CSV table of C-alpha atoms in Angstrom, one decimal:
chain,number,residue,atom,x,y,z
A,1,UNK,CA,90.4,68.1,135.1
A,2,UNK,CA,87.0,69.6,133.9
A,3,UNK,CA,86.8,72.8,132.3
A,4,UNK,CA,84.3,75.1,130.9
A,5,UNK,CA,85.1,75.2,127.0
A,6,UNK,CA,84.2,78.9,126.6
A,7,UNK,CA,87.3,79.6,129.7
A,8,UNK,CA,89.0,78.1,127.4
A,9,UNK,CA,88.2,79.8,124.3
A,10,UNK,CA,88.8,82.8,126.2
A,11,UNK,CA,92.4,81.9,127.3
A,12,UNK,CA,93.4,80.9,123.9
A,13,UNK,CA,92.2,84.4,123.0
A,14,UNK,CA,94.0,85.8,125.5
A,15,UNK,CA,96.9,84.1,124.6
A,16,UNK,CA,96.7,84.9,120.8
A,17,UNK,CA,96.3,88.8,122.1
A,18,UNK,CA,99.5,88.6,124.2
A,19,UNK,CA,97.4,89.5,127.1
A,20,UNK,CA,97.1,86.4,128.7
A,21,UNK,CA,98.8,86.6,132.6
A,22,UNK,CA,100.6,83.6,134.2
A,23,UNK,CA,97.6,82.1,136.2
A,24,UNK,CA,95.4,81.8,132.8
A,25,UNK,CA,99.0,80.3,131.2
A,26,UNK,CA,99.6,77.7,133.8
A,27,UNK,CA,95.5,76.9,133.4
A,28,UNK,CA,95.7,76.6,129.3
A,29,UNK,CA,99.4,74.6,129.7
A,30,UNK,CA,97.5,72.3,132.3
A,31,UNK,CA,94.3,71.7,130.0
A,32,UNK,CA,96.8,71.6,126.8
A,33,UNK,CA,98.8,68.5,129.1
A,34,UNK,CA,95.5,66.8,129.7
A,35,UNK,CA,95.3,65.2,126.0
A,36,UNK,CA,97.0,65.1,122.8
A,37,UNK,CA,93.7,65.9,121.1
A,38,UNK,CA,94.0,69.4,123.2
A,39,UNK,CA,97.4,69.8,121.9
A,40,UNK,CA,96.4,69.2,118.2
A,41,UNK,CA,93.5,72.1,118.9
A,42,UNK,CA,95.2,74.4,120.7
A,43,UNK,CA,97.9,74.6,117.6
A,44,UNK,CA,95.6,74.7,115.1
A,45,UNK,CA,93.9,77.5,117.0
A,46,UNK,CA,97.2,79.6,117.5
A,47,UNK,CA,98.6,79.2,114.2
A,48,UNK,CA,96.5,80.6,111.4
A,49,UNK,CA,96.3,84.7,111.2
A,50,UNK,CA,92.5,85.0,110.4
A,51,UNK,CA,91.2,82.4,113.0
A,52,UNK,CA,93.5,84.4,115.3
A,53,UNK,CA,91.8,87.3,114.5
A,54,UNK,CA,88.5,86.1,115.1
A,55,UNK,CA,89.3,84.8,118.8
A,56,UNK,CA,90.9,87.7,119.7
A,57,UNK,CA,87.2,89.3,119.2
A,58,UNK,CA,85.2,86.4,121.0
A,59,UNK,CA,87.4,86.0,124.4
A,60,UNK,CA,86.2,89.9,124.7
A,61,UNK,CA,82.2,88.7,124.7
A,62,UNK,CA,80.5,86.8,127.5
A,63,UNK,CA,80.7,83.7,125.5
A,64,UNK,CA,76.9,82.4,126.6
A,65,UNK,CA,75.3,85.7,126.6
A,66,UNK,CA,76.8,87.7,123.4
A,67,UNK,CA,77.4,84.6,121.1
A,68,UNK,CA,74.0,85.0,119.1
A,69,UNK,CA,74.8,88.9,118.5
A,70,UNK,CA,78.6,87.3,117.6
A,71,UNK,CA,77.1,84.9,115.1
A,72,UNK,CA,74.9,87.7,113.9
A,73,UNK,CA,77.3,90.2,113.1
A,74,UNK,CA,80.8,87.7,112.7
A,75,UNK,CA,79.1,85.1,111.3
A,76,UNK,CA,76.9,85.7,108.0
A,77,UNK,CA,79.8,86.2,105.6
A,78,UNK,CA,81.6,82.3,106.3
A,79,UNK,CA,78.0,80.1,107.1
A,80,UNK,CA,79.4,78.7,110.9
A,81,UNK,CA,82.5,78.9,112.9
A,82,UNK,CA,82.6,76.2,115.3
A,83,UNK,CA,84.6,77.7,118.6
A,84,UNK,CA,83.6,75.3,121.1
A,85,UNK,CA,86.5,72.9,121.8
A,86,UNK,CA,85.7,69.6,122.8
A,87,UNK,CA,88.0,67.9,125.4
A,88,UNK,CA,88.7,64.2,125.3
A,89,UNK,CA,86.2,63.3,122.4
A,90,UNK,CA,86.7,60.3,120.0
A,91,UNK,CA,87.2,62.1,117.2
A,92,UNK,CA,88.7,65.8,116.6
A,93,UNK,CA,88.7,66.9,113.4
A,94,UNK,CA,89.5,70.5,111.9
A,95,UNK,CA,88.3,71.3,108.2
A,96,UNK,CA,90.1,74.4,106.8
A,97,UNK,CA,87.5,75.6,104.2
A,98,UNK,CA,88.6,78.8,102.8
A,99,UNK,CA,90.8,80.1,105.2
A,100,UNK,CA,87.8,79.2,108.7
A,101,UNK,CA,88.0,76.3,110.8
A,102,UNK,CA,85.2,74.0,111.9
A,103,UNK,CA,85.7,71.8,115.2
A,104,UNK,CA,83.6,68.2,114.9
A,105,UNK,CA,83.4,66.5,118.0
A,106,UNK,CA,81.9,63.0,118.8
A,107,UNK,CA,80.6,64.7,121.8
A,108,UNK,CA,78.8,67.8,120.3
A,109,UNK,CA,75.4,66.6,119.3
A,110,UNK,CA,74.4,67.6,115.8
A,111,UNK,CA,71.5,66.8,113.1
A,112,UNK,CA,72.5,64.5,110.2
A,113,UNK,CA,71.5,65.8,106.8
A,114,UNK,CA,72.0,62.5,105.4
A,115,UNK,CA,70.3,59.3,106.5
A,116,UNK,CA,72.2,56.1,106.3
A,117,UNK,CA,69.6,53.6,106.6
A,118,UNK,CA,71.9,50.3,106.4
A,119,UNK,CA,75.1,52.1,107.6
A,120,UNK,CA,78.3,50.4,106.8
A,121,UNK,CA,80.6,49.7,109.8
A,122,UNK,CA,84.5,49.7,109.7
A,123,UNK,CA,87.2,47.2,108.4
A,124,UNK,CA,88.1,44.4,109.9
A,125,UNK,CA,91.2,42.3,110.9
A,126,UNK,CA,91.1,40.4,107.5
A,127,UNK,CA,92.8,39.1,104.7
A,128,UNK,CA,93.6,35.9,101.8
A,129,UNK,CA,96.5,33.8,102.3
A,130,UNK,CA,97.2,32.2,98.8
A,131,UNK,CA,99.7,29.4,98.8
A,132,UNK,CA,102.6,28.3,96.4
A,133,UNK,CA,100.0,25.4,95.3
A,134,UNK,CA,97.1,27.8,94.6
A,135,UNK,CA,95.4,27.1,97.6
A,136,UNK,CA,93.3,29.8,99.1
A,137,UNK,CA,92.6,30.1,103.0
A,138,UNK,CA,90.4,32.9,104.4
A,139,UNK,CA,91.9,34.3,107.3
A,140,UNK,CA,89.0,36.0,108.9
A,141,UNK,CA,87.1,32.4,109.0
A,142,UNK,CA,89.9,30.1,109.4
A,143,UNK,CA,90.6,28.6,113.0
A,144,UNK,CA,93.8,29.0,114.7
A,145,UNK,CA,96.6,27.7,114.8
A,146,UNK,CA,98.6,25.1,112.4
A,147,UNK,CA,96.9,26.4,109.0
A,148,UNK,CA,99.7,25.1,106.3
A,149,UNK,CA,102.7,23.5,106.5
A,150,UNK,CA,105.0,23.4,102.8
A,151,UNK,CA,108.6,22.8,102.2
A,152,UNK,CA,109.9,22.8,105.7
A,153,UNK,CA,107.7,26.1,106.6
A,154,UNK,CA,104.7,26.0,109.4
A,155,UNK,CA,102.3,28.3,109.0
A,156,UNK,CA,100.1,29.8,111.6
A,157,UNK,CA,97.4,32.5,112.3
A,158,UNK,CA,97.3,33.2,116.4
A,159,UNK,CA,95.0,34.4,118.7
A,160,UNK,CA,95.4,38.1,117.9
A,161,UNK,CA,95.0,37.8,114.2
A,162,UNK,CA,98.4,37.5,113.1
A,163,UNK,CA,99.7,35.5,110.5
A,164,UNK,CA,103.4,33.6,111.5
A,165,UNK,CA,106.0,31.5,109.0
A,166,UNK,CA,108.7,29.6,111.0
A,167,UNK,CA,110.9,27.4,109.5
A,168,UNK,CA,110.7,23.5,110.7
A,169,UNK,CA,112.5,21.1,108.7
A,170,UNK,CA,116.0,23.2,107.3
A,171,UNK,CA,116.4,19.7,105.3
A,172,UNK,CA,112.9,20.3,103.5
A,173,UNK,CA,113.8,23.9,102.1
A,174,UNK,CA,114.0,22.8,98.5
A,175,UNK,CA,113.4,25.6,95.4
A,176,UNK,CA,111.9,29.1,96.5
A,177,UNK,CA,108.2,29.2,96.7
A,178,UNK,CA,106.0,32.4,97.1
A,179,UNK,CA,103.2,32.9,99.0
A,180,UNK,CA,100.4,35.9,98.8
A,181,UNK,CA,99.1,37.9,101.7
A,182,UNK,CA,96.1,39.8,99.8
A,183,UNK,CA,93.2,42.2,101.5
A,184,UNK,CA,90.4,43.6,100.1
A,185,UNK,CA,88.9,46.9,101.0
A,186,UNK,CA,87.8,47.5,104.5
A,187,UNK,CA,90.3,44.8,105.3
A,188,UNK,CA,93.9,45.2,107.0
A,189,UNK,CA,95.9,42.2,108.5
A,190,UNK,CA,99.6,41.6,109.8
A,191,UNK,CA,102.5,38.7,109.1
A,192,UNK,CA,105.6,37.6,110.9
A,193,UNK,CA,107.7,36.7,107.6
A,194,UNK,CA,110.1,33.4,108.2
A,195,UNK,CA,113.1,35.7,108.7
A,196,UNK,CA,111.0,37.3,112.0
A,197,UNK,CA,110.1,40.8,109.9
A,198,UNK,CA,106.8,41.9,110.8
A,199,UNK,CA,104.5,43.3,107.9
A,200,UNK,CA,101.4,45.4,108.3
A,201,UNK,CA,99.3,45.5,105.5
A,202,UNK,CA,96.6,48.4,104.9
A,203,UNK,CA,93.6,47.5,103.4
A,204,UNK,CA,93.1,46.6,99.1
A,205,UNK,CA,97.1,45.5,99.4
A,206,UNK,CA,98.8,42.2,98.0
A,207,UNK,CA,102.2,41.2,99.3
A,208,UNK,CA,103.8,38.2,97.6
A,209,UNK,CA,106.9,36.8,99.4
A,210,UNK,CA,108.8,33.7,99.9
A,211,UNK,CA,107.6,30.8,102.5
A,212,UNK,CA,111.6,30.7,103.7
A,213,UNK,CA,114.4,32.8,103.1
A,214,UNK,CA,116.8,30.0,104.1
A,215,UNK,CA,118.6,29.3,100.7
A,216,UNK,CA,118.1,33.2,99.5
A,217,UNK,CA,120.9,35.2,99.1
A,218,UNK,CA,118.3,38.5,99.3
A,219,UNK,CA,115.0,38.7,100.9
A,220,UNK,CA,113.1,40.0,97.8
A,221,UNK,CA,109.2,40.9,98.4
A,222,UNK,CA,106.4,42.5,96.1
A,223,UNK,CA,104.1,45.4,97.6
A,224,UNK,CA,101.0,46.7,95.6
A,225,UNK,CA,99.4,49.0,97.8
A,226,UNK,CA,100.6,50.0,101.5
A,227,UNK,CA,102.7,48.7,104.1
A,228,UNK,CA,104.6,49.0,107.2
A,229,UNK,CA,107.4,47.4,107.8
A,230,UNK,CA,109.5,46.2,110.9
A,231,UNK,CA,112.8,44.6,109.3
A,232,UNK,CA,114.7,42.0,111.2
A,233,UNK,CA,118.5,43.1,110.5
A,234,UNK,CA,120.7,40.7,108.3
A,235,UNK,CA,123.8,42.1,107.3
A,236,UNK,CA,124.4,39.3,104.8
A,237,UNK,CA,120.6,39.3,102.8
A,238,UNK,CA,119.6,42.1,101.9
A,239,UNK,CA,115.5,42.9,102.3
A,240,UNK,CA,114.6,44.6,99.3
A,241,UNK,CA,110.7,45.6,98.6
A,242,UNK,CA,109.4,46.2,95.1
A,243,UNK,CA,107.0,48.0,94.2
A,244,UNK,CA,105.4,49.0,90.4
A,245,UNK,CA,107.5,52.2,90.5
A,246,UNK,CA,111.0,51.9,92.8
A,247,UNK,CA,112.9,49.2,94.5
A,248,UNK,CA,113.9,49.5,98.0
A,249,UNK,CA,116.6,48.0,99.8
A,250,UNK,CA,117.5,47.8,103.6
A,251,UNK,CA,119.3,46.0,106.0
A,252,UNK,CA,117.0,46.1,109.1
A,253,UNK,CA,114.7,48.9,109.2
A,254,UNK,CA,111.1,50.7,110.4
A,255,UNK,CA,109.4,52.3,107.3
A,256,UNK,CA,105.9,52.3,105.4
A,257,UNK,CA,105.5,52.4,101.7
A,258,UNK,CA,102.3,54.2,100.2
A,259,UNK,CA,102.3,52.5,96.8
A,260,UNK,CA,98.9,52.2,95.0
A,261,UNK,CA,98.4,52.6,91.7
A,262,UNK,CA,95.3,55.4,91.9
A,263,UNK,CA,97.4,57.8,94.1
A,264,UNK,CA,100.2,60.2,92.3
A,265,UNK,CA,103.3,59.3,94.3
A,266,UNK,CA,104.8,56.6,96.0
A,267,UNK,CA,105.3,57.2,99.3
A,268,UNK,CA,107.8,56.2,101.3
A,269,UNK,CA,108.7,57.2,104.8
A,270,UNK,CA,111.4,56.2,107.4
A,271,UNK,CA,111.3,56.1,111.0
A,272,UNK,CA,114.5,53.8,111.9
A,273,UNK,CA,117.5,53.0,110.1
A,274,UNK,CA,118.0,53.7,106.6
A,275,UNK,CA,116.5,52.7,103.4
A,276,UNK,CA,118.0,53.3,99.6
A,277,UNK,CA,115.7,53.5,97.0
A,278,UNK,CA,116.1,52.5,93.3
A,279,UNK,CA,120.1,52.4,93.7
A,280,UNK,CA,120.3,56.7,94.3
A,281,UNK,CA,118.0,57.9,97.1
A,282,UNK,CA,119.2,57.3,100.0
A,283,UNK,CA,116.4,58.0,103.5
A,284,UNK,CA,117.1,59.2,106.9
A,285,UNK,CA,115.5,58.3,109.9
A,286,UNK,CA,112.2,61.1,110.1
A,287,UNK,CA,112.4,61.8,106.0
A,288,UNK,CA,109.5,61.1,103.4
A,289,UNK,CA,110.3,60.4,99.8
A,290,UNK,CA,107.5,61.2,97.1
A,291,UNK,CA,108.4,59.3,93.9
A,292,UNK,CA,106.0,60.6,91.2
A,293,UNK,CA,105.1,58.9,87.9
A,294,UNK,CA,107.5,60.4,85.7
A,295,UNK,CA,110.3,59.2,87.9
A,296,UNK,CA,110.8,62.4,89.5
A,297,UNK,CA,111.7,62.3,93.1
A,298,UNK,CA,111.2,64.6,96.0
A,299,UNK,CA,112.3,64.2,99.7
A,300,UNK,CA,111.3,66.6,102.6
A,301,UNK,CA,110.5,66.1,106.2
A,302,UNK,CA,107.9,63.3,107.5
A,303,UNK,CA,104.7,63.4,109.1
A,304,UNK,CA,105.0,60.7,110.7
A,305,UNK,CA,101.6,60.3,112.9
A,306,UNK,CA,100.0,60.8,109.0
A,307,UNK,CA,101.6,58.6,107.7
A,308,UNK,CA,101.4,56.0,110.2
A,309,UNK,CA,97.7,56.5,111.1
A,310,UNK,CA,96.0,53.7,109.4
A,311,UNK,CA,98.4,51.6,111.0
A,312,UNK,CA,97.1,53.0,114.5
A,313,UNK,CA,93.8,53.3,114.2
A,314,UNK,CA,92.3,56.9,111.8
A,315,UNK,CA,92.9,58.5,109.6
A,316,UNK,CA,95.4,61.7,109.9
A,317,UNK,CA,94.6,64.5,107.4
A,318,UNK,CA,97.3,67.1,106.6
A,319,UNK,CA,96.1,69.7,104.5
A,320,UNK,CA,94.5,66.7,101.8
A,321,UNK,CA,92.3,67.5,99.4
A,322,UNK,CA,88.7,66.3,98.9
A,323,UNK,CA,89.8,63.0,96.5
A,324,UNK,CA,92.6,62.4,98.6
A,325,UNK,CA,90.5,61.9,101.7
A,326,UNK,CA,87.8,60.3,99.8
A,327,UNK,CA,90.1,57.0,98.2
A,328,UNK,CA,91.1,56.8,101.9
A,329,UNK,CA,87.8,56.4,103.4
A,330,UNK,CA,86.3,53.9,100.4
A,331,UNK,CA,89.4,51.4,100.8
A,332,UNK,CA,88.2,51.2,104.4
A,333,UNK,CA,84.6,51.3,103.9
A,334,UNK,CA,84.4,49.2,101.0
A,335,UNK,CA,82.6,51.7,99.0
A,336,UNK,CA,82.6,54.2,95.5
A,337,UNK,CA,82.8,57.2,95.4
A,338,UNK,CA,81.3,59.1,92.5
A,339,UNK,CA,81.7,63.1,91.4
A,340,UNK,CA,79.3,65.2,89.7
A,341,UNK,CA,80.1,68.1,87.8
A,342,UNK,CA,83.4,70.2,89.2
A,343,UNK,CA,84.9,68.4,92.9
A,344,UNK,CA,84.4,70.9,95.5
A,345,UNK,CA,87.3,72.9,96.7
A,346,UNK,CA,88.3,71.9,100.6
A,347,UNK,CA,91.3,71.0,102.5
A,348,UNK,CA,91.6,68.8,105.5
A,349,UNK,CA,93.5,68.8,108.5
A,350,UNK,CA,92.9,66.4,111.5
A,351,UNK,CA,92.1,63.1,112.4
A,352,UNK,CA,88.9,60.3,112.1
A,353,UNK,CA,89.1,57.1,113.8
A,354,UNK,CA,88.7,54.1,111.6
A,355,UNK,CA,86.4,52.4,114.3
A,356,UNK,CA,84.1,54.5,113.7
A,357,UNK,CA,80.8,53.3,111.4
A,358,UNK,CA,80.2,54.9,107.8
A,359,UNK,CA,78.1,57.5,108.7
A,360,UNK,CA,79.6,59.0,111.6
A,361,UNK,CA,83.2,59.5,109.4
A,362,UNK,CA,81.3,60.8,106.8
A,363,UNK,CA,80.8,63.7,109.1
A,364,UNK,CA,83.8,65.0,108.1
A,365,UNK,CA,82.1,66.4,104.4
A,366,UNK,CA,79.4,67.9,106.2
A,367,UNK,CA,81.1,69.6,108.4
A,368,UNK,CA,83.6,71.1,105.3
A,369,UNK,CA,79.9,71.8,104.0
A,370,UNK,CA,80.1,69.4,101.0
A,371,UNK,CA,77.2,68.4,99.7
A,372,UNK,CA,76.6,64.4,99.1
A,373,UNK,CA,74.0,61.6,98.4
A,374,UNK,CA,74.5,57.9,99.2
A,375,UNK,CA,72.9,55.5,96.7
A,376,UNK,CA,74.0,51.9,97.9
A,377,UNK,CA,77.7,51.7,98.5
A,378,UNK,CA,78.3,54.5,96.6
A,379,UNK,CA,78.9,58.2,98.2
A,380,UNK,CA,77.8,60.4,95.1
A,381,UNK,CA,79.8,64.0,95.7
A,382,UNK,CA,77.7,66.9,94.5
A,383,UNK,CA,78.9,70.5,93.3
C-alpha cells in the first residue's frame, strides 16, 4: 500500500483535531497496520500536546505549496521540525529535544556534518571461551564442530555460531570445573549450557558456569554485564544467577539481566515464570526490578521491547539521556566517549538497528542537535 506521506500527515492532523471522517480513519488504520514502525510513529505523533498543536496547524496547509511559509513562520524558534513520515524504513527514530520531535529515516537523504574516513562496522558474533585448564579459544576463528572435551562434557560450536555443552560420560564427571564465556566490546554470543538452558550474552560481558551441573544441587552461574536467559525447568535444582549486586533464584523462566558496572542500576526484566531477587523481591511476568547501588529496589512495569532490543538486533531508547545512549553505542561499536564541558541535555525515544555502521548510527546525535567530533576511535561530545 503506497502512501503519500503528506497525506498521512494530514490524516494524523485530522485525527488529533477530532475532525477525521470514517473514510480517512480507515485509510489511517490501514497505514498503521502495514508496519510496526508506522504504529510507533502514530503513537508518538498523537501522544504529545505540543506536537499535536503543530500537526493541527500543519494539516490546514497544502504541504508541498506551503511548507516554506510554515517553516518561516513556525520553525524559527525551534531549529527544525521534521513532519515527513518515512514508511518501512530500516530505522525510525523519534528524538525528543525541548519538547519537539525529529523523525529520522534511512530513506531520507541528508547531508552529514561529519566525515568518517574509516567507518566502524557494527559488532559481530564472537566471544572467547576459557576452559577450566586455562586454555582460551577464540570462537570467531574456531572451526565448527567439537572444540574440547573435559570431565565427560563435549563442547561444540554450531554453524549458526552457538556454543553447546553436552554430557557424554556421566562416570567422568569428577569435581566441578568452571568455564568462562566472555565477549569484548563489539561482540555478542549464545551458549546452551549442559542443563539445556540457553543464554545470549551482550557485548562486554562475562558469564562463568560449571561445565556440568550433574553433581550439583544448584545450578549457579556468575554474570558481569548483560545476558538474556531461557532457563530449563528443574524443580530439584534451582538456577541461580550471581552479579556484583544481587543474587537471582529461578526454577525455569525467561528473563534479562543488565548488570554493567557503569550503569546506575542492576536491571532485571522478567518475561515468563517467576524469579526471586536477594531472597526478598519476587517478580511477576512483565515486571522489571531496578536495584540501585545503595541497595534500594524499585519494581515497575517493564518495557519488554526495550529490554530485549540488544538481543533482537536494535537499540530501543525510551526517554534515555545522552550518556545512557552513548554507553550502549560505545559497547557495540568498541569506541570511547568523552565529554567537553557540560553534557548536552537531550532525551531520546526510538529505534536504531545494530547492523548499521557507526556513521549511520551517529545520525541519532545529529538529529538531536548534539555536536560532536571523531578522533580515531573516540567520539568527543561538545557543549
